[in-house]
mmCIF file of C-alpha atoms in Angstrom:
data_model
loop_
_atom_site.group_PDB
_atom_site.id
_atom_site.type_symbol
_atom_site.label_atom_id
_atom_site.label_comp_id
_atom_site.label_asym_id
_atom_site.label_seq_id
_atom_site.Cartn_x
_atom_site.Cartn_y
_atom_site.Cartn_z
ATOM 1 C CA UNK K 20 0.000 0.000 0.000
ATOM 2 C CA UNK K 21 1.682 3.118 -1.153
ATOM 3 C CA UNK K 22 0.709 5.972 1.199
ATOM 4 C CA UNK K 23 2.440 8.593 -1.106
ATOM 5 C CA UNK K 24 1.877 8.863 -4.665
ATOM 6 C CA UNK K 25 3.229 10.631 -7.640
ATOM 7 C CA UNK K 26 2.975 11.590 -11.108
ATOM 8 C CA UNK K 27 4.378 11.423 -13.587
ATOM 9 C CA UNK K 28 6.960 9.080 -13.087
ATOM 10 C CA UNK K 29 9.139 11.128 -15.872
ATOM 11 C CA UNK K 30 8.774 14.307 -17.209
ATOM 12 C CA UNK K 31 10.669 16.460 -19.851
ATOM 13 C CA UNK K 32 10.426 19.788 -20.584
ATOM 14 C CA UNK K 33 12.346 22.427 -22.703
ATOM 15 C CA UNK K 34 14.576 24.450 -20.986
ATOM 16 C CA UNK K 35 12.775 27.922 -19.710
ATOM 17 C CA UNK K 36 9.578 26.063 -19.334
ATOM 18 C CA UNK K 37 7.535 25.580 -15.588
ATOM 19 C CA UNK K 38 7.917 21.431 -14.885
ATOM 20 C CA UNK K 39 4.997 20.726 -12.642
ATOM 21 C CA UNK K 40 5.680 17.315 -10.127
ATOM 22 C CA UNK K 41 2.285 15.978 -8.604
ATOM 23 C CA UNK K 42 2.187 14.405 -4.767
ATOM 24 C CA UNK K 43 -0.764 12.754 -3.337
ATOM 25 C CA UNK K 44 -0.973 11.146 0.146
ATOM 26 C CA UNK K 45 -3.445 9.401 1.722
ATOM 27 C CA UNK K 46 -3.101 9.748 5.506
ATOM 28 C CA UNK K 47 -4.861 12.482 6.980
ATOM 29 C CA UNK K 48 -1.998 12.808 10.024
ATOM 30 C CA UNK K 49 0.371 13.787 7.774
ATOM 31 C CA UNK K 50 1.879 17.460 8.705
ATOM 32 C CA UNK K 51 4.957 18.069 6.698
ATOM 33 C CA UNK K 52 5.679 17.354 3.501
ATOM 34 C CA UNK K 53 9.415 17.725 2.129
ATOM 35 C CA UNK K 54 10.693 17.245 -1.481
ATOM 36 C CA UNK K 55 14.267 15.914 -2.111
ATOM 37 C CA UNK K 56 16.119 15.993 -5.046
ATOM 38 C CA UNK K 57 18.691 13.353 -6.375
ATOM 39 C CA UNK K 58 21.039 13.606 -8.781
ATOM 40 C CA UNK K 59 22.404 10.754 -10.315
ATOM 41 C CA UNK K 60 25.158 8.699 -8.162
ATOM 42 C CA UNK K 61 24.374 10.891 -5.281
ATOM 43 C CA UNK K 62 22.283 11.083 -2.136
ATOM 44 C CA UNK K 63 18.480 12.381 -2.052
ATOM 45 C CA UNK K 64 19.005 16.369 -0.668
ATOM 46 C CA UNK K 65 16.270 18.468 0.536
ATOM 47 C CA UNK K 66 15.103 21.046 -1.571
ATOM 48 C CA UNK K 67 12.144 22.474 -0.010
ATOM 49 C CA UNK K 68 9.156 21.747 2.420
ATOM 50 C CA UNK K 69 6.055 22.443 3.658
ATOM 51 C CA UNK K 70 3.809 22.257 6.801
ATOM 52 C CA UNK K 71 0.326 21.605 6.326
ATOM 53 C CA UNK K 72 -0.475 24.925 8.397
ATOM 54 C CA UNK K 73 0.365 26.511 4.792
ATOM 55 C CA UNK K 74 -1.092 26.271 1.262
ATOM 56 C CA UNK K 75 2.350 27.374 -0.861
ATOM 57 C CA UNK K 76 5.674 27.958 0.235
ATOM 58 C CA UNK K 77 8.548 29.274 -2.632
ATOM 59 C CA UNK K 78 12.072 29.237 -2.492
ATOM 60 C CA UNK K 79 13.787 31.604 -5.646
ATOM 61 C CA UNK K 80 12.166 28.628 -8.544
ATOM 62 C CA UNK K 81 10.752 26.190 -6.835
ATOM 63 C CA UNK K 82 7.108 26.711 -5.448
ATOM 64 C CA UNK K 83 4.958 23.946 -3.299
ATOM 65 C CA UNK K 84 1.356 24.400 -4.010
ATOM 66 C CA UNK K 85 -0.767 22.403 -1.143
ATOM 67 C CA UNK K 86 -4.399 21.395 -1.154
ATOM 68 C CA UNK K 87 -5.362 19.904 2.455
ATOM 69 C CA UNK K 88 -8.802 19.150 1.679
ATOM 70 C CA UNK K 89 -7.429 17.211 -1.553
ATOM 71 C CA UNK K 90 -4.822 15.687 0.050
ATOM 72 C CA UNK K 91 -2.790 16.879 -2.699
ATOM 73 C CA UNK K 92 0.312 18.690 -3.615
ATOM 74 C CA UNK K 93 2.475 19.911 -6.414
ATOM 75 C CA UNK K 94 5.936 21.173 -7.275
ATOM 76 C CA UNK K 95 6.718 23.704 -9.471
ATOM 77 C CA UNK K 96 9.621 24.453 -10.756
ATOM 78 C CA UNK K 97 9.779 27.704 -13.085
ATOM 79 C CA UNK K 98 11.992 28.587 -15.688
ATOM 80 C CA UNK K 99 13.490 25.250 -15.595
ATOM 81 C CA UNK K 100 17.159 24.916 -16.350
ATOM 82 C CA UNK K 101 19.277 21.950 -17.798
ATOM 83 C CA UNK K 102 20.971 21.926 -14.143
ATOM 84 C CA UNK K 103 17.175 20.670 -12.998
ATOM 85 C CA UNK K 104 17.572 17.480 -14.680
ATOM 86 C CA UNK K 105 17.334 14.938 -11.514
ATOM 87 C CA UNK K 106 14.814 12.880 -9.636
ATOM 88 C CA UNK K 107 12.312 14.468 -7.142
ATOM 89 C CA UNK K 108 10.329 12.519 -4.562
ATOM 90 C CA UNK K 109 7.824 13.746 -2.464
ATOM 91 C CA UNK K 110 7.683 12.767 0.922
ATOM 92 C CA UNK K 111 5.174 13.170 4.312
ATOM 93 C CA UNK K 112 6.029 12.873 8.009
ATOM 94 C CA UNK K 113 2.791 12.002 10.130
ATOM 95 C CA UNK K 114 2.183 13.391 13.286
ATOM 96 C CA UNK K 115 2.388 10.258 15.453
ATOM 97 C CA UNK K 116 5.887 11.801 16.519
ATOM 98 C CA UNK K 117 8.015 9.408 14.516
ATOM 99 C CA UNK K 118 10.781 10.998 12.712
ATOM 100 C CA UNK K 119 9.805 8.726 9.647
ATOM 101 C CA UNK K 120 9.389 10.455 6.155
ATOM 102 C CA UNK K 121 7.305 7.900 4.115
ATOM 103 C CA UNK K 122 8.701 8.721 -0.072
ATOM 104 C CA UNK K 123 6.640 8.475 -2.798
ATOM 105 C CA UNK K 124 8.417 6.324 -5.894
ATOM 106 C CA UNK K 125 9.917 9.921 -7.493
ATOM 107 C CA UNK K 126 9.448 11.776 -10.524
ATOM 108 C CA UNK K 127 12.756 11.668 -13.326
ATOM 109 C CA UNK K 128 12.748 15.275 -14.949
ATOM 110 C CA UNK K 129 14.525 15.836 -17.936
ATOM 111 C CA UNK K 130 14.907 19.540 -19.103
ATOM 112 C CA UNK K 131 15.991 20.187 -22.553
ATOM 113 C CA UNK K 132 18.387 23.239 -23.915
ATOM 114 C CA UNK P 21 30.575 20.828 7.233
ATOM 115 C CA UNK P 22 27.494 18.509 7.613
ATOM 116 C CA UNK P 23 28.315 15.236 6.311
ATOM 117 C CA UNK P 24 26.859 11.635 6.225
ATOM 118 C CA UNK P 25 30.072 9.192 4.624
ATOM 119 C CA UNK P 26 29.436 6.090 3.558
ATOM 120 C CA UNK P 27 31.309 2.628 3.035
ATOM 121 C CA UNK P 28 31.938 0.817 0.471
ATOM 122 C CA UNK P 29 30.522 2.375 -2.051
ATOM 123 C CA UNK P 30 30.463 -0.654 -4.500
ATOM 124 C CA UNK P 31 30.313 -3.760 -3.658
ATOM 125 C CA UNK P 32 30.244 -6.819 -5.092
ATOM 126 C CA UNK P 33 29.312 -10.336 -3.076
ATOM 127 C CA UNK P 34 27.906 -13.710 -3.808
ATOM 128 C CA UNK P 35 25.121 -15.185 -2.197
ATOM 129 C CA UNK P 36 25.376 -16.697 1.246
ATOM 130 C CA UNK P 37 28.240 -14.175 2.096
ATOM 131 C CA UNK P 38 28.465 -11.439 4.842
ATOM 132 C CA UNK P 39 27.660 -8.017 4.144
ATOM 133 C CA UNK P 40 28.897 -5.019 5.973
ATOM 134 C CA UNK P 41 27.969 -1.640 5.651
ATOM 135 C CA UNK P 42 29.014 1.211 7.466
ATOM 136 C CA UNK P 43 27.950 5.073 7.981
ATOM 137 C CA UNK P 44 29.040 7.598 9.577
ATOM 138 C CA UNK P 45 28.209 11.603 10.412
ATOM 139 C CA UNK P 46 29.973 14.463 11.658
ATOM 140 C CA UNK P 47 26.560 16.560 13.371
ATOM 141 C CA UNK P 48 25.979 14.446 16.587
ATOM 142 C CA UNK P 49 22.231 13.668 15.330
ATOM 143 C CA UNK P 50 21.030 11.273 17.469
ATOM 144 C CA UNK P 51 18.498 9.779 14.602
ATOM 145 C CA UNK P 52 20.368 7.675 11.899
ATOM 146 C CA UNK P 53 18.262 5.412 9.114
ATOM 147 C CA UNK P 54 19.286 3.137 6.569
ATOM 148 C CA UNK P 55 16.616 2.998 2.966
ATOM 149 C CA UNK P 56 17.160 0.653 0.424
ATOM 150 C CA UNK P 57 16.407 2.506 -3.443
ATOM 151 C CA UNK P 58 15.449 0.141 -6.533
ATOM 152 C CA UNK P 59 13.577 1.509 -9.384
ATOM 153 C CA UNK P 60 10.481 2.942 -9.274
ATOM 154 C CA UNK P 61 9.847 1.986 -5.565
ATOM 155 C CA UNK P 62 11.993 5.469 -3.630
ATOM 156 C CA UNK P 63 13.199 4.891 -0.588
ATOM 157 C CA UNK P 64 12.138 2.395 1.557
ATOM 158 C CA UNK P 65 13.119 2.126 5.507
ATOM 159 C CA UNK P 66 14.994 -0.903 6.660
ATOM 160 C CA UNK P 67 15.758 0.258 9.996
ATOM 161 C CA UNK P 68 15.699 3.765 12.255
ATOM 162 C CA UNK P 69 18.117 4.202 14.766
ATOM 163 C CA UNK P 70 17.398 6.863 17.906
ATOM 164 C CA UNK P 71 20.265 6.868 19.381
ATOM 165 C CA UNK P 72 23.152 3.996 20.461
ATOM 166 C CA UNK P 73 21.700 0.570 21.034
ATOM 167 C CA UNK P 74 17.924 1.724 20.360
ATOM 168 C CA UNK P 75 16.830 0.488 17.036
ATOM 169 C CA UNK P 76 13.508 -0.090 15.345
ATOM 170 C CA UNK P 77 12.365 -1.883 12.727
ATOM 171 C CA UNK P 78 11.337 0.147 9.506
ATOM 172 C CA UNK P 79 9.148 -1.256 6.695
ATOM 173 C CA UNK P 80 11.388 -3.923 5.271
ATOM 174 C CA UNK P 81 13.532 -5.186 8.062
ATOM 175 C CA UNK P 82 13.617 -8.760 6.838
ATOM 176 C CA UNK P 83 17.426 -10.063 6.156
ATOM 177 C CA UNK P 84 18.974 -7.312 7.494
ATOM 178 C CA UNK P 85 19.943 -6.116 11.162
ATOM 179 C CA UNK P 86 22.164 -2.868 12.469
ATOM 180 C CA UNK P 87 25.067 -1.921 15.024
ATOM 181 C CA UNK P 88 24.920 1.328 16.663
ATOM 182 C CA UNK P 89 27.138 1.458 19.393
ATOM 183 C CA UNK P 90 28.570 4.802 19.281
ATOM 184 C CA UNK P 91 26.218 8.045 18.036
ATOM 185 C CA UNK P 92 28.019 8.671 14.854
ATOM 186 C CA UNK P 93 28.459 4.866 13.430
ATOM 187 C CA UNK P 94 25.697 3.323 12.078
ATOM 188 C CA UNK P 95 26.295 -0.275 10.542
ATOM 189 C CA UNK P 96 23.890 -2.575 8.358
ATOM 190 C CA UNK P 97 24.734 -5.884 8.079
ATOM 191 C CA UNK P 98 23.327 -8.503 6.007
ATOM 192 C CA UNK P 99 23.610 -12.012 7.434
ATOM 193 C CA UNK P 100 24.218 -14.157 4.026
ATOM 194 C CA UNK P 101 22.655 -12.038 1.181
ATOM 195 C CA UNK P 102 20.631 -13.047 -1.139
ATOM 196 C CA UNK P 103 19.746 -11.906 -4.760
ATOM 197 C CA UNK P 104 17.088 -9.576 -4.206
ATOM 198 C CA UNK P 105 19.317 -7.984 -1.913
ATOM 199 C CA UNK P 106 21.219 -6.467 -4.918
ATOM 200 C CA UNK P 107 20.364 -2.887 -4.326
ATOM 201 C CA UNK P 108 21.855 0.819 -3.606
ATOM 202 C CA UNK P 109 21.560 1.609 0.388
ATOM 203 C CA UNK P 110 21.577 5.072 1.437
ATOM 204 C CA UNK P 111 22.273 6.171 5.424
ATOM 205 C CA UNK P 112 20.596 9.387 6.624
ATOM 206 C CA UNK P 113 20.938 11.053 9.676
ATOM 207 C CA UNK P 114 17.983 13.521 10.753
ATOM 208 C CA UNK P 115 17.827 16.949 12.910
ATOM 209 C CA UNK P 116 14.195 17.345 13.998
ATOM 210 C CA UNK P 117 12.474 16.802 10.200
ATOM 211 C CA UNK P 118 15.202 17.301 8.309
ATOM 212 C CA UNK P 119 17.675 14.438 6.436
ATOM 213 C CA UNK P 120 20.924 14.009 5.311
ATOM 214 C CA UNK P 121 21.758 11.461 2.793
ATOM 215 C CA UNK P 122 25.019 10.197 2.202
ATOM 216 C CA UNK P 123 26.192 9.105 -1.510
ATOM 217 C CA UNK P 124 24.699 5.735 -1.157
ATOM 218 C CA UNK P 125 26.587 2.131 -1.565
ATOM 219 C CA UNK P 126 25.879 0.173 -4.663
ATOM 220 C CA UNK P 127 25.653 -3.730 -3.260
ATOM 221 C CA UNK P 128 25.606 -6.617 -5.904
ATOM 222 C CA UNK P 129 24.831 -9.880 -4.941
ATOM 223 C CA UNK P 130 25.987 -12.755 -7.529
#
C-alpha cells in the first residue's frame, strides 16, 4: 500500500519552461511534507518543504502548491534549467511523533536546452 | 561541514556471504536510518536508529539487522545475502524533520 503517490513518473520539458511534479498522500496525520532531489550517483538532498499549516511555500524557482482538503500537492519548478535534470520525490512525516518520512516512488525530470 | 560518509561504495558479493555496511556523520544527530532505493519503488526504511543501542524496525527489516554502538556509526549488516538484496543503500541522519543522505553504496549480490 503506497501511502504517497506521484505523477508522472518522468517528465521532460524544454529548458525555460515551468515542470509541474504531482504528490498525493493518503493519511490524513500527515503534517509536513518535504521534497528531495537526487542527482544521479548521489544522495536524495532536501530542496524544499512544507507544513500543512500553509497552502504554498517558494524558495527563488521552486514553489509547493498544497491542497489539504485534496490531500494533494504539487511542485513547481519555473523557468526550468538543464541543471534541474534529476529525480524528485515527495515525501510526508505524520504526526504520530516518529521521525519517519514515508517517499513516494519519485518523478525523473529531464529539461531540454 | 554537515556530512553523512558512507562505506563501500560498491560492492560486489555472492550469495550466502556477509555483508557489511558502514555510515558515519559528523553533526551528533542522534536519529540515523538506513533505505534501500530500486527503481520505481523510492526509498524504503529498513531500519531507524534513535540513538546507540535503540533500534527499530522500519518497513522492510527482513534479512537485514544494524550496530549502533557509538552516536556517529551506524552499521547494516546482512547475514548471508541473497539476490534480491542487490540494491543501492543510502544512510541518513535527521535533525528534527530534516535528512541528510550520504552518496549511497551500490551492493551486488551474484
Amino acid at each position: 500500500q503506497q501511502q504517497v503517490r506521484q505523477s508522472p513518473q518522468s517528465l521532460t520539458v524544454w529548458e525555460g519552461e515551468t515542470a509541474i511534479l504531482n504528490c498525493s498522500y493518503e493519511d490524513s496525520t500527515f503534517n509536513y511534507f518535504p521534497w528531495y532531489q537526487q542527482f544521479p550517483g548521489e544522495g536524495p538532498a532536501l530542496l524544499i518543504s512544507i507544513s500543512s499549516v500553509s497552502d504554498k511555500k517558494e524558495d527563488g524557482r521552486f514553489t509547493i502548491f498544497f491542497n489539504k482538503r485534496e490531500k494533494k500537492l504539487s511542485l513547481h519548478i519555473t523557468d526550468s534549467q538543464p541543471g534541474d535534470s534529476a529525480t524528485y520525490f515527495c515525501a510526508a512525516r505524520g504526526a504520530s511523533g516518529s521521525w519517519q518520512l514515508i517517499f513516494g516512488s519519485g518523478t525523473q525530470l529531464t529539461v531540454m536546452p | 561541514d554537515m556530512k553523512v560518509t558512507q562505506m563501500p561504495r560498491y560492492l560486489i558479493k555472492r550469495m550466502g556471504e556477509n555483508v557489511l555496511l558502514e555510515c558515519g556523520q559528523d553533526m551528533s544527530h542522534e536519529t540515523m536510518y538506513w533505505y534501500r532505493q530500486d527503481p520505481g519503488l523510492g526509498l524504503q526504511l529498513i531500519y531507524i536508529s534513535y540513538d546507540v543501542d535503540s533500534n527499530s524496525e522500519g518497513d522492510i527489516p527482513k534479512g537485514y539487522r544494524v550496530s549502533r554502538k557509538k552516536r556517529e556509526h551506524f552499521s547494516l549488516i546482512l547475514d548471508s545475502a541473497k539476490t534480491n538484496q542487490t540494491s543501492v543503500y543510502f544512510c541518513a541522519s535527521s535533525w528534527q524533520y530534516e535528512q541528510y543522505f550520504g552518496p549511497g553504496t551500490r551492493l551486488t549480490v551474484l
